mmCIF file with all atom_site columns, C-alpha atoms in Angstrom:
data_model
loop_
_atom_site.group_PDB
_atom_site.id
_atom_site.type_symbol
_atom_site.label_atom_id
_atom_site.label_alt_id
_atom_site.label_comp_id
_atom_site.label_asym_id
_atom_site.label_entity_id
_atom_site.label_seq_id
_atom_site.pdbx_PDB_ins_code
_atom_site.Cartn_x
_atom_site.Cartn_y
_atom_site.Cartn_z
_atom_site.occupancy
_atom_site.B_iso_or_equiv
_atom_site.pdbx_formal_charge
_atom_site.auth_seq_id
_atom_site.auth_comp_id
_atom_site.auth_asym_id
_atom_site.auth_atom_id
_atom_site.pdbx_PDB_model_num
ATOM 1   C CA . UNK A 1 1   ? -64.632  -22.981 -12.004 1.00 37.00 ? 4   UNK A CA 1
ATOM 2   C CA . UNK A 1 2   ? -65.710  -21.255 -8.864  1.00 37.00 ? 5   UNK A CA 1
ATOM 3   C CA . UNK A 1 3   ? -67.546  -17.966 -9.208  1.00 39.00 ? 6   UNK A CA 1
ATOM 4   C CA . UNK A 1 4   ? -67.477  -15.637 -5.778  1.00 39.00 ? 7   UNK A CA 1
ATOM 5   C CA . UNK A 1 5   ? -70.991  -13.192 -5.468  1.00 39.00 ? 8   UNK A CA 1
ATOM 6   C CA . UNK A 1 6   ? -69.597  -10.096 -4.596  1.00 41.00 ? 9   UNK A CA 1
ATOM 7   C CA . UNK A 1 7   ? -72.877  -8.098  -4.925  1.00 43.00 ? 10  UNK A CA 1
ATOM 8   C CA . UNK A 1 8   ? -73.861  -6.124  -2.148  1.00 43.00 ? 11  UNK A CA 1
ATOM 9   C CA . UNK A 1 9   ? -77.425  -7.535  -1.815  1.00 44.00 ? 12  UNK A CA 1
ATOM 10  C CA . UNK A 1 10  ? -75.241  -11.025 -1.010  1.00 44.00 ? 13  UNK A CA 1
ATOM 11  C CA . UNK A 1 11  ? -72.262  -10.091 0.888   1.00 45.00 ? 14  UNK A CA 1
ATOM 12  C CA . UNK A 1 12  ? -75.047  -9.342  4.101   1.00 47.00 ? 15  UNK A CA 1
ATOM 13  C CA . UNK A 1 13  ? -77.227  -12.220 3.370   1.00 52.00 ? 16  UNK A CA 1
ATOM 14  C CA . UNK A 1 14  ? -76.433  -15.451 5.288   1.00 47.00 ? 17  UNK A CA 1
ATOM 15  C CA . UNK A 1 15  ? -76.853  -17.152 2.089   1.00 53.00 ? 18  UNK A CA 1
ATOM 16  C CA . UNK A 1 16  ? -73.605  -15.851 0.483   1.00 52.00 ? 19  UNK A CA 1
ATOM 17  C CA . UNK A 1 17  ? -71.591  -18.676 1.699   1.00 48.00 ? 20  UNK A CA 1
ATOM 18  C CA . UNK A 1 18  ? -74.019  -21.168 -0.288  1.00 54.00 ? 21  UNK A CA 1
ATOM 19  C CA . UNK A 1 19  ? -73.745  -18.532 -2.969  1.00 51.00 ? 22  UNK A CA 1
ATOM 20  C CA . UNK A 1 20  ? -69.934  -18.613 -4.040  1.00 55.00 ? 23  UNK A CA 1
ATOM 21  C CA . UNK A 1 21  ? -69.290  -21.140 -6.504  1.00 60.00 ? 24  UNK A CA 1
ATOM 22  C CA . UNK A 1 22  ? -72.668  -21.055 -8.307  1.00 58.00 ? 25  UNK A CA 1
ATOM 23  C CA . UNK A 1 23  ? -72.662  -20.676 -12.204 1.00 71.00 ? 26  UNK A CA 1
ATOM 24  C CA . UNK A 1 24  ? -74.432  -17.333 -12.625 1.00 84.00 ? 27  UNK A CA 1
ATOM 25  C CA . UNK A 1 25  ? -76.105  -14.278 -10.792 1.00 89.00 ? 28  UNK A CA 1
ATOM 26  C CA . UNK A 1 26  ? -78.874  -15.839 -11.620 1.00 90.00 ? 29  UNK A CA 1
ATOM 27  C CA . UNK A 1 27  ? -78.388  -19.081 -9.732  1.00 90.00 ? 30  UNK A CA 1
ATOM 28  C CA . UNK A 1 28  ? -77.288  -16.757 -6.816  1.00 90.00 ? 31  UNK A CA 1
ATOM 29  C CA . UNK A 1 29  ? -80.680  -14.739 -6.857  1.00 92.00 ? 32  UNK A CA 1
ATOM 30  C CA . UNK A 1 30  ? -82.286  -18.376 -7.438  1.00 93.00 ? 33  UNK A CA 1
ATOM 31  C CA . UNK A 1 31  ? -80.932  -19.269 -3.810  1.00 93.00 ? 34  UNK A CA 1
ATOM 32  C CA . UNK A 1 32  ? -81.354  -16.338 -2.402  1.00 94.00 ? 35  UNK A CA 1
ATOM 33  C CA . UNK A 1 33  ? -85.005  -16.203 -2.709  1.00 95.00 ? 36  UNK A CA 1
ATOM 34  C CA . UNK A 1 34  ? -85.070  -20.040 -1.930  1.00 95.00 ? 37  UNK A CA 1
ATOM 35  C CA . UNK A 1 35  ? -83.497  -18.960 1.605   1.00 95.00 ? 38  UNK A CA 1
ATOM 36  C CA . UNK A 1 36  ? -85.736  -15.799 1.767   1.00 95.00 ? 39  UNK A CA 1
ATOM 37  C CA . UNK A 1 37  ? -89.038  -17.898 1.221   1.00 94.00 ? 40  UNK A CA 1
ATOM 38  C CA . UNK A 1 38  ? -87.702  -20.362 3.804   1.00 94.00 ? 41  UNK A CA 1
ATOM 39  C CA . UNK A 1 39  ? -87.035  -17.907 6.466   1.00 93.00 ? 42  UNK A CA 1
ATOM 40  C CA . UNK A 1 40  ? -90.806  -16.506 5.834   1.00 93.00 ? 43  UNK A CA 1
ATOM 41  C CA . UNK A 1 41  ? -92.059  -19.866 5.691   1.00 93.00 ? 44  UNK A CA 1
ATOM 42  C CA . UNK A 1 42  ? -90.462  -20.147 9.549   1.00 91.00 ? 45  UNK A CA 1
ATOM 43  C CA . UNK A 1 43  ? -91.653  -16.272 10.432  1.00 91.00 ? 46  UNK A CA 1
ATOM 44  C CA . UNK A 1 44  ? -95.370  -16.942 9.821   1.00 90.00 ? 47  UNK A CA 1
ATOM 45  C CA . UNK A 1 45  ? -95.349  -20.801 10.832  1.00 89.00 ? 48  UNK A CA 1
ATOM 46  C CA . UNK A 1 46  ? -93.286  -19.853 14.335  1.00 82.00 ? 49  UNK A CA 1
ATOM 47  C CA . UNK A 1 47  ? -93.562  -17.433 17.288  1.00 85.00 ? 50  UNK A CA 1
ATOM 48  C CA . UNK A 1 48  ? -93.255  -14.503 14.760  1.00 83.00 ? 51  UNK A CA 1
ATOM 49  C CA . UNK A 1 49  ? -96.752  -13.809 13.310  1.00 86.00 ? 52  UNK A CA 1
ATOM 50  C CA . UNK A 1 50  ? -98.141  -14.757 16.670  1.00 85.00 ? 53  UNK A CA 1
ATOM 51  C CA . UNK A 1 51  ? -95.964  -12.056 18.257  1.00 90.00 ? 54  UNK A CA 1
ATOM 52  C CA . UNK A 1 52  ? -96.115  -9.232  15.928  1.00 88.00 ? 55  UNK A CA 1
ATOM 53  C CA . UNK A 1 53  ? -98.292  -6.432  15.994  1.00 92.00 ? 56  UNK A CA 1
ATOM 54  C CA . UNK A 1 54  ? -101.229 -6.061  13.582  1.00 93.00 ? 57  UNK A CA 1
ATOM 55  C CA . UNK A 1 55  ? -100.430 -3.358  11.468  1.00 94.00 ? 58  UNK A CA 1
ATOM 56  C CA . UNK A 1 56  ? -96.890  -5.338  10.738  1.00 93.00 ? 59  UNK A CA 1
ATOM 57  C CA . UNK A 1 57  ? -98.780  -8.386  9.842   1.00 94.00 ? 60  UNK A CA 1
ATOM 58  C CA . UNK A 1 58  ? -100.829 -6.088  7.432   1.00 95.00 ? 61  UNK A CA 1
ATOM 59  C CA . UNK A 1 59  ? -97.767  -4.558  5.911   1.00 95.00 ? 62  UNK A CA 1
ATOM 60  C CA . UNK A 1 60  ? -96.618  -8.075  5.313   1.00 94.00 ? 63  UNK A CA 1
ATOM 61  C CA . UNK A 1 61  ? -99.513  -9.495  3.646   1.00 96.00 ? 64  UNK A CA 1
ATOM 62  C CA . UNK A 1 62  ? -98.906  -5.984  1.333   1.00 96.00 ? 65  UNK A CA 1
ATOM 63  C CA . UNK A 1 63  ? -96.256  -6.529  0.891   1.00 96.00 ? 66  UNK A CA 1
ATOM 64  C CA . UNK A 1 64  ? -96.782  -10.404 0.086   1.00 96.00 ? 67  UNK A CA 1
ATOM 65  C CA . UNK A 1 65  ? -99.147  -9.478  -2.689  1.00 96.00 ? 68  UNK A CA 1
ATOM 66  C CA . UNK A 1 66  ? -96.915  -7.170  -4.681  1.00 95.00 ? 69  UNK A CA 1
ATOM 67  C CA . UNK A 1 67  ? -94.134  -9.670  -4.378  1.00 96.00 ? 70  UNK A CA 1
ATOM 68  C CA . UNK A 1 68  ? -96.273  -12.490 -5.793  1.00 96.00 ? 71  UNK A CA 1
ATOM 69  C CA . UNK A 1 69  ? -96.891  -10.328 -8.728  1.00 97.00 ? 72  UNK A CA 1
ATOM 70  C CA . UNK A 1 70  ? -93.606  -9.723  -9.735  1.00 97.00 ? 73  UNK A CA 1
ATOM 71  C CA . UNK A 1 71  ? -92.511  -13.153 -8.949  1.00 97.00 ? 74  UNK A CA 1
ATOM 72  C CA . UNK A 1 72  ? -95.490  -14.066 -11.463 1.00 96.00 ? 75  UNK A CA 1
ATOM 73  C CA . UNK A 1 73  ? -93.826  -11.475 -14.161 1.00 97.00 ? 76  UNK A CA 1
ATOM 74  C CA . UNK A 1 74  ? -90.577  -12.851 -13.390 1.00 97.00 ? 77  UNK A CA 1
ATOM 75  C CA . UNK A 1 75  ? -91.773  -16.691 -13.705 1.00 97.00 ? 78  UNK A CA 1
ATOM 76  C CA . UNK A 1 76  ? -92.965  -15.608 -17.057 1.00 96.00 ? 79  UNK A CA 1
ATOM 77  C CA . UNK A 1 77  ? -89.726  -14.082 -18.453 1.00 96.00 ? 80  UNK A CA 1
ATOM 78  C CA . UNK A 1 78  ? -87.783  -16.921 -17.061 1.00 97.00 ? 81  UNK A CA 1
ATOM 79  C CA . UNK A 1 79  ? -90.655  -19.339 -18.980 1.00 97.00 ? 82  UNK A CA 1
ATOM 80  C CA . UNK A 1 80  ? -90.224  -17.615 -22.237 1.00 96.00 ? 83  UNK A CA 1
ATOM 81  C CA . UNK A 1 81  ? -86.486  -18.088 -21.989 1.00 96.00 ? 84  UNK A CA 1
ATOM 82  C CA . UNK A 1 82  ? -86.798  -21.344 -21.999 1.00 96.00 ? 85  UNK A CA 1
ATOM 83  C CA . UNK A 1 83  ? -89.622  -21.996 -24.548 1.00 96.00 ? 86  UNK A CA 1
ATOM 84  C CA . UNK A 1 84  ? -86.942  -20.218 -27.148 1.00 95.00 ? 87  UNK A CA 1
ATOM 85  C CA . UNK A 1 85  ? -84.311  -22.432 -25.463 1.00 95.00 ? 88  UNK A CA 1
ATOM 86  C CA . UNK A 1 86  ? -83.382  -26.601 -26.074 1.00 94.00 ? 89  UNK A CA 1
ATOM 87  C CA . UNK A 1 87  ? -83.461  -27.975 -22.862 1.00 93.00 ? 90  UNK A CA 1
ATOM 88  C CA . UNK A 1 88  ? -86.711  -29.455 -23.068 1.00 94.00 ? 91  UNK A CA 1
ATOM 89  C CA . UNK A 1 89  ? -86.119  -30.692 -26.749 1.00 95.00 ? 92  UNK A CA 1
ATOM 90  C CA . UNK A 1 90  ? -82.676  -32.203 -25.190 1.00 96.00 ? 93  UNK A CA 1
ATOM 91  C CA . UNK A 1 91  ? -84.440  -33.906 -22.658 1.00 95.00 ? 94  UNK A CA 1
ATOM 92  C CA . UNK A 1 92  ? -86.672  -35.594 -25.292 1.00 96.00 ? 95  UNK A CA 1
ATOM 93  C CA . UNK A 1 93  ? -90.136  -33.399 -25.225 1.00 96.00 ? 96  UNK A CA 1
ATOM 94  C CA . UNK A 1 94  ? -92.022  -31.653 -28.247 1.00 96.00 ? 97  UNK A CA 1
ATOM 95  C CA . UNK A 1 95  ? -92.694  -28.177 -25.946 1.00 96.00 ? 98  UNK A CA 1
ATOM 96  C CA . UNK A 1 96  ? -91.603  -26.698 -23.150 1.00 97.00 ? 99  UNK A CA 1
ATOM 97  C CA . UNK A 1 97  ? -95.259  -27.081 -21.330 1.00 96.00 ? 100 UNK A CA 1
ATOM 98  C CA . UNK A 1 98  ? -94.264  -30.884 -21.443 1.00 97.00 ? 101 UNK A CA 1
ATOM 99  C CA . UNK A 1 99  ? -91.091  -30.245 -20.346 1.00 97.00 ? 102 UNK A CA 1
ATOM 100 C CA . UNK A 1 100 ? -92.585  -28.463 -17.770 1.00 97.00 ? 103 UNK A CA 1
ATOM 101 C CA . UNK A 1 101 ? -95.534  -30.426 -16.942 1.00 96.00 ? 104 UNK A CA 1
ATOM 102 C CA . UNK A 1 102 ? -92.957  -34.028 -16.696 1.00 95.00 ? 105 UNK A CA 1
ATOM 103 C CA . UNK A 1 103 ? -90.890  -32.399 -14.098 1.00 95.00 ? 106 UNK A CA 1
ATOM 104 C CA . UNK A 1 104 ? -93.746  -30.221 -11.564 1.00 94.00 ? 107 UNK A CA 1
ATOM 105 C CA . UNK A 1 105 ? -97.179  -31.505 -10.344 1.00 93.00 ? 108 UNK A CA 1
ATOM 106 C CA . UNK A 1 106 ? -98.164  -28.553 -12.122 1.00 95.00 ? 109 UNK A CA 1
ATOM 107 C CA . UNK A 1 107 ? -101.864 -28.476 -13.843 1.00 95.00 ? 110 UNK A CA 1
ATOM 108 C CA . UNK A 1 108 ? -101.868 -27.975 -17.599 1.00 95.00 ? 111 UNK A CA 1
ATOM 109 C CA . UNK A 1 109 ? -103.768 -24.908 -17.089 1.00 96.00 ? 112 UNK A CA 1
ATOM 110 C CA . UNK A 1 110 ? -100.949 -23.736 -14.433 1.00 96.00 ? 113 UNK A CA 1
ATOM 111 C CA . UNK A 1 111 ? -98.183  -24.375 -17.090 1.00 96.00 ? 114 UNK A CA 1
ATOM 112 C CA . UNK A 1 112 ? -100.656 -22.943 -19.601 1.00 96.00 ? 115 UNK A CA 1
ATOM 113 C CA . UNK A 1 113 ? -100.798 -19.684 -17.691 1.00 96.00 ? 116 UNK A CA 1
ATOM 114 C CA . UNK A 1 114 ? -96.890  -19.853 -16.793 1.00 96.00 ? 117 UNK A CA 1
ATOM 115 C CA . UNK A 1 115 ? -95.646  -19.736 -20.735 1.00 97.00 ? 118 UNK A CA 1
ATOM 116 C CA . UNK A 1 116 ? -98.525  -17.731 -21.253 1.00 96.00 ? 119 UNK A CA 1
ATOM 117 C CA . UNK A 1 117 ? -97.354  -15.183 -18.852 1.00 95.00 ? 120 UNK A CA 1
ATOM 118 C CA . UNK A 1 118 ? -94.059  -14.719 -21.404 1.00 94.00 ? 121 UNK A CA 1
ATOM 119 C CA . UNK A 1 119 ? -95.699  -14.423 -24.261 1.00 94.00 ? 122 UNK A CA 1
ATOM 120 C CA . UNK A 1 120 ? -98.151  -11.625 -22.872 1.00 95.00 ? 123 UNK A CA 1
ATOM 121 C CA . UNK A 1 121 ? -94.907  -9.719  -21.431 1.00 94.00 ? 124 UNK A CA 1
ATOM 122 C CA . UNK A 1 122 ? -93.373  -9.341  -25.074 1.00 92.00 ? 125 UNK A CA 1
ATOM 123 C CA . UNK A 1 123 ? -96.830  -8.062  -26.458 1.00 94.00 ? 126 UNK A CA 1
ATOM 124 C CA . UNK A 1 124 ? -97.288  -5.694  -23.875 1.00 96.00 ? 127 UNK A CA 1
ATOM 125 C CA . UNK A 1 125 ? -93.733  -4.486  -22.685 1.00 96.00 ? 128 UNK A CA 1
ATOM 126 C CA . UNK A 1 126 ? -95.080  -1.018  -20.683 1.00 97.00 ? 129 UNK A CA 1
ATOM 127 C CA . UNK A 1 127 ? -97.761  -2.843  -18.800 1.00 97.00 ? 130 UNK A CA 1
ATOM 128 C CA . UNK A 1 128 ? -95.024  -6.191  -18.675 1.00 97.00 ? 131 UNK A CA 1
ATOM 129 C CA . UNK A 1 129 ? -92.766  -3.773  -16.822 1.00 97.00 ? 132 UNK A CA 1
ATOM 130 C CA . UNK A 1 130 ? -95.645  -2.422  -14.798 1.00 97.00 ? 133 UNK A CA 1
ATOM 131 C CA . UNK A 1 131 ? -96.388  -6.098  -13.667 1.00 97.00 ? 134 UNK A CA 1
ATOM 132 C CA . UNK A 1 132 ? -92.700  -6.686  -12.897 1.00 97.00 ? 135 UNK A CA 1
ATOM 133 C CA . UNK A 1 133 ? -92.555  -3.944  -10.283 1.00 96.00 ? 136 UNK A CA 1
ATOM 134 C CA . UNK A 1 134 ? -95.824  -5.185  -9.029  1.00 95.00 ? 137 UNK A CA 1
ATOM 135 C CA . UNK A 1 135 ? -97.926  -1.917  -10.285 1.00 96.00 ? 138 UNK A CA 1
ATOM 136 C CA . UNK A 1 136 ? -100.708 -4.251  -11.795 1.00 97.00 ? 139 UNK A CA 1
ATOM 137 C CA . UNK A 1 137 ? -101.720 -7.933  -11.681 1.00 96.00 ? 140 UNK A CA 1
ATOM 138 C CA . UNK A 1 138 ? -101.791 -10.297 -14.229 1.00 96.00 ? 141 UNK A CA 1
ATOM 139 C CA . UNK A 1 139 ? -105.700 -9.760  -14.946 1.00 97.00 ? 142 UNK A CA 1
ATOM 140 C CA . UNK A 1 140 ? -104.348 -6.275  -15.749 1.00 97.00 ? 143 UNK A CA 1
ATOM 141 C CA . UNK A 1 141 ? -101.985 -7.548  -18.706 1.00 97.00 ? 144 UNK A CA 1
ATOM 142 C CA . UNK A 1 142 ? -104.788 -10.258 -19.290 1.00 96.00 ? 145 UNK A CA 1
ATOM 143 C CA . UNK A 1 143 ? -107.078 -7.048  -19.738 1.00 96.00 ? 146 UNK A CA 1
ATOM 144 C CA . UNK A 1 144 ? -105.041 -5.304  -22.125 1.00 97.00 ? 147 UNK A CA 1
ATOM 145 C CA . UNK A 1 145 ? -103.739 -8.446  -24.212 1.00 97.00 ? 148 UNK A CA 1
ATOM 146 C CA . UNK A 1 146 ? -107.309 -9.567  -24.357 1.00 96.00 ? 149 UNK A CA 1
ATOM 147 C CA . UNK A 1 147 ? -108.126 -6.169  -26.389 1.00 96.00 ? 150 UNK A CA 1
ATOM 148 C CA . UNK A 1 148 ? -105.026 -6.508  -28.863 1.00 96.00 ? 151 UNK A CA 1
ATOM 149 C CA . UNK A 1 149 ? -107.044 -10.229 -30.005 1.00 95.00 ? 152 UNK A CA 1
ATOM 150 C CA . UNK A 1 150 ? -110.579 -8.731  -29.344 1.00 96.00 ? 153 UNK A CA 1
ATOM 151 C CA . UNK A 1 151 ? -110.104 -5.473  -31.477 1.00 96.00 ? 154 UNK A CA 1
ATOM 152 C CA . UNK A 1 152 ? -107.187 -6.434  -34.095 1.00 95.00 ? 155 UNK A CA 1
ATOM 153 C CA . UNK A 1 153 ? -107.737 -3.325  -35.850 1.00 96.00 ? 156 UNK A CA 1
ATOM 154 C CA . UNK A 1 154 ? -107.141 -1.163  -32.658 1.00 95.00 ? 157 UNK A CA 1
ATOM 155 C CA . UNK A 1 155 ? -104.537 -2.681  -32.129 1.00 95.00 ? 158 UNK A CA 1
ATOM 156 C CA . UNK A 1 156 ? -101.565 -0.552  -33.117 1.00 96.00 ? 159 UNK A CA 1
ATOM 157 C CA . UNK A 1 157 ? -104.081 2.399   -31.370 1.00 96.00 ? 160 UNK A CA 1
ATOM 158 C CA . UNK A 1 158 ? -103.705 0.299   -28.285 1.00 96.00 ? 161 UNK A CA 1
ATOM 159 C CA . UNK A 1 159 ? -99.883  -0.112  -28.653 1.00 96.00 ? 162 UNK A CA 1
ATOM 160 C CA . UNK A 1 160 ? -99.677  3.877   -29.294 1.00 97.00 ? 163 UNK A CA 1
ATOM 161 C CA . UNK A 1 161 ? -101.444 4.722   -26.067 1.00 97.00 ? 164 UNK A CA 1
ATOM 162 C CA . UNK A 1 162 ? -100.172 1.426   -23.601 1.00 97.00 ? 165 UNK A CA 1
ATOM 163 C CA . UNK A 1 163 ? -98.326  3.996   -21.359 1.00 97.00 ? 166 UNK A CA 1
ATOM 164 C CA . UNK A 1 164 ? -101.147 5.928   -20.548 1.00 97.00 ? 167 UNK A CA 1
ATOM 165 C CA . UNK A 1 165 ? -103.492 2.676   -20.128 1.00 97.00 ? 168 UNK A CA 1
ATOM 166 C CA . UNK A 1 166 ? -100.710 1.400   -18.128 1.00 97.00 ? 169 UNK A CA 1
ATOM 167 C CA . UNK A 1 167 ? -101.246 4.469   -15.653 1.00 97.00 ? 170 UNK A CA 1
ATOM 168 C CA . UNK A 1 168 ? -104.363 4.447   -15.501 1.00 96.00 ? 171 UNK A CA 1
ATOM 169 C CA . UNK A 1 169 ? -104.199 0.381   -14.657 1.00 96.00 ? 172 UNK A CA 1
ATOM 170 C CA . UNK A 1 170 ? -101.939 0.950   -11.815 1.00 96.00 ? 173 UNK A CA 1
ATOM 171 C CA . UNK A 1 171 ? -105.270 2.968   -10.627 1.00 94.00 ? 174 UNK A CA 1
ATOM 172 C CA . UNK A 1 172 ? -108.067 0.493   -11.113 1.00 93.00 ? 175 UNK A CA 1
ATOM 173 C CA . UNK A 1 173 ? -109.080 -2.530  -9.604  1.00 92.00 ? 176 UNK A CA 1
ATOM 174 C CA . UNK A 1 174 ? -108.335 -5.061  -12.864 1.00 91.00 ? 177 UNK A CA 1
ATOM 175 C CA . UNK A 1 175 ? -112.445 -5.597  -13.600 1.00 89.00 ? 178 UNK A CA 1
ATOM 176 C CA . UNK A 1 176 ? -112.857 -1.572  -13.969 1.00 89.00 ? 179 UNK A CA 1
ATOM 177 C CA . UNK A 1 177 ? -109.739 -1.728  -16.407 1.00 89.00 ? 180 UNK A CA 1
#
């Protein structure tokens, strides 16, 4: 079965040609960040960076940083997917942090953080979607998720008011949350 990407974000890129014939949207935007990291990877390693002027290289590294948080947000949705999946089970491990850990060089602390990251973005779902536009960091989430197990009985209070804590996150450095 051969599945043609007709999205607009694809049709432009010069990875929609490696693009038709994958099995979802999701493979597509798997490749397409692949080939986006890739041609970064080359920018900054090559002539680029060397070339460019200093306020671009700025706006990159910005730029850089609120990417990396999503991507982190992301990670953890896609992580949480497949701890409620059976592919690891399939492949013959208890959890999905062996599943994990068997196929990266990842640390147990890195995988730790990684299914972590999923469970903290169903517990927190305003400041989740805060962290998957890149408003806050993950110490942000940590911040608030740490208060739901420090203060059980505040809890629901904390749950009632996440969209203004959320604001005011996007505001403060993570340590003044």
């Amino acid at each position: 079965m051969t599945i043609t990407v007709t999205r607009s974000w694809a049709a432009d890129d010069a990875v929609a040609a490696e693009v038709a014939g994958l099995r979802s949207s999701l493979t597509a935007s798997r490749v397409a960040l692949e080939s986006a990291v890739q041609r970064m990877a080359a920018s900054v390693s090559g002539d680029d960076l060397a070339w460019a002027a200093d306020d671009e290289i700025a706006e990159t590294l910005l730029a850089m940083v609120d990417l990396t948080r999503r991507l982190d947000a992301l990670k953890g949705d896609v992580a949480a997917r497949v701890a409620g999946g059976n592919t690891f089970a399939e492949a013959g491990f208890r959890t999905a942090s062996a599943w994990l850990r068997a196929r990266t060089n990842e640390s147990f602390a890195g995988v730790k953080r990684t299914f972590e990251a999923g469970d903290w973005l169903g517990a927190v779902p305003v400041m989740g979607a805060a962290w998957r536009e890149g408003s806050v960091s993950r110490a942000h989430v940590a911040a608030l998720v740490e208060a739901h197990t420090r203060f059980p009985r505040c809890s629901a209070g904390l749950s009632q008011i996440e969209a203004e804590l959320t604001a005011a996150a996007c505001d403060l450095d993570p340590k003044t949350f």
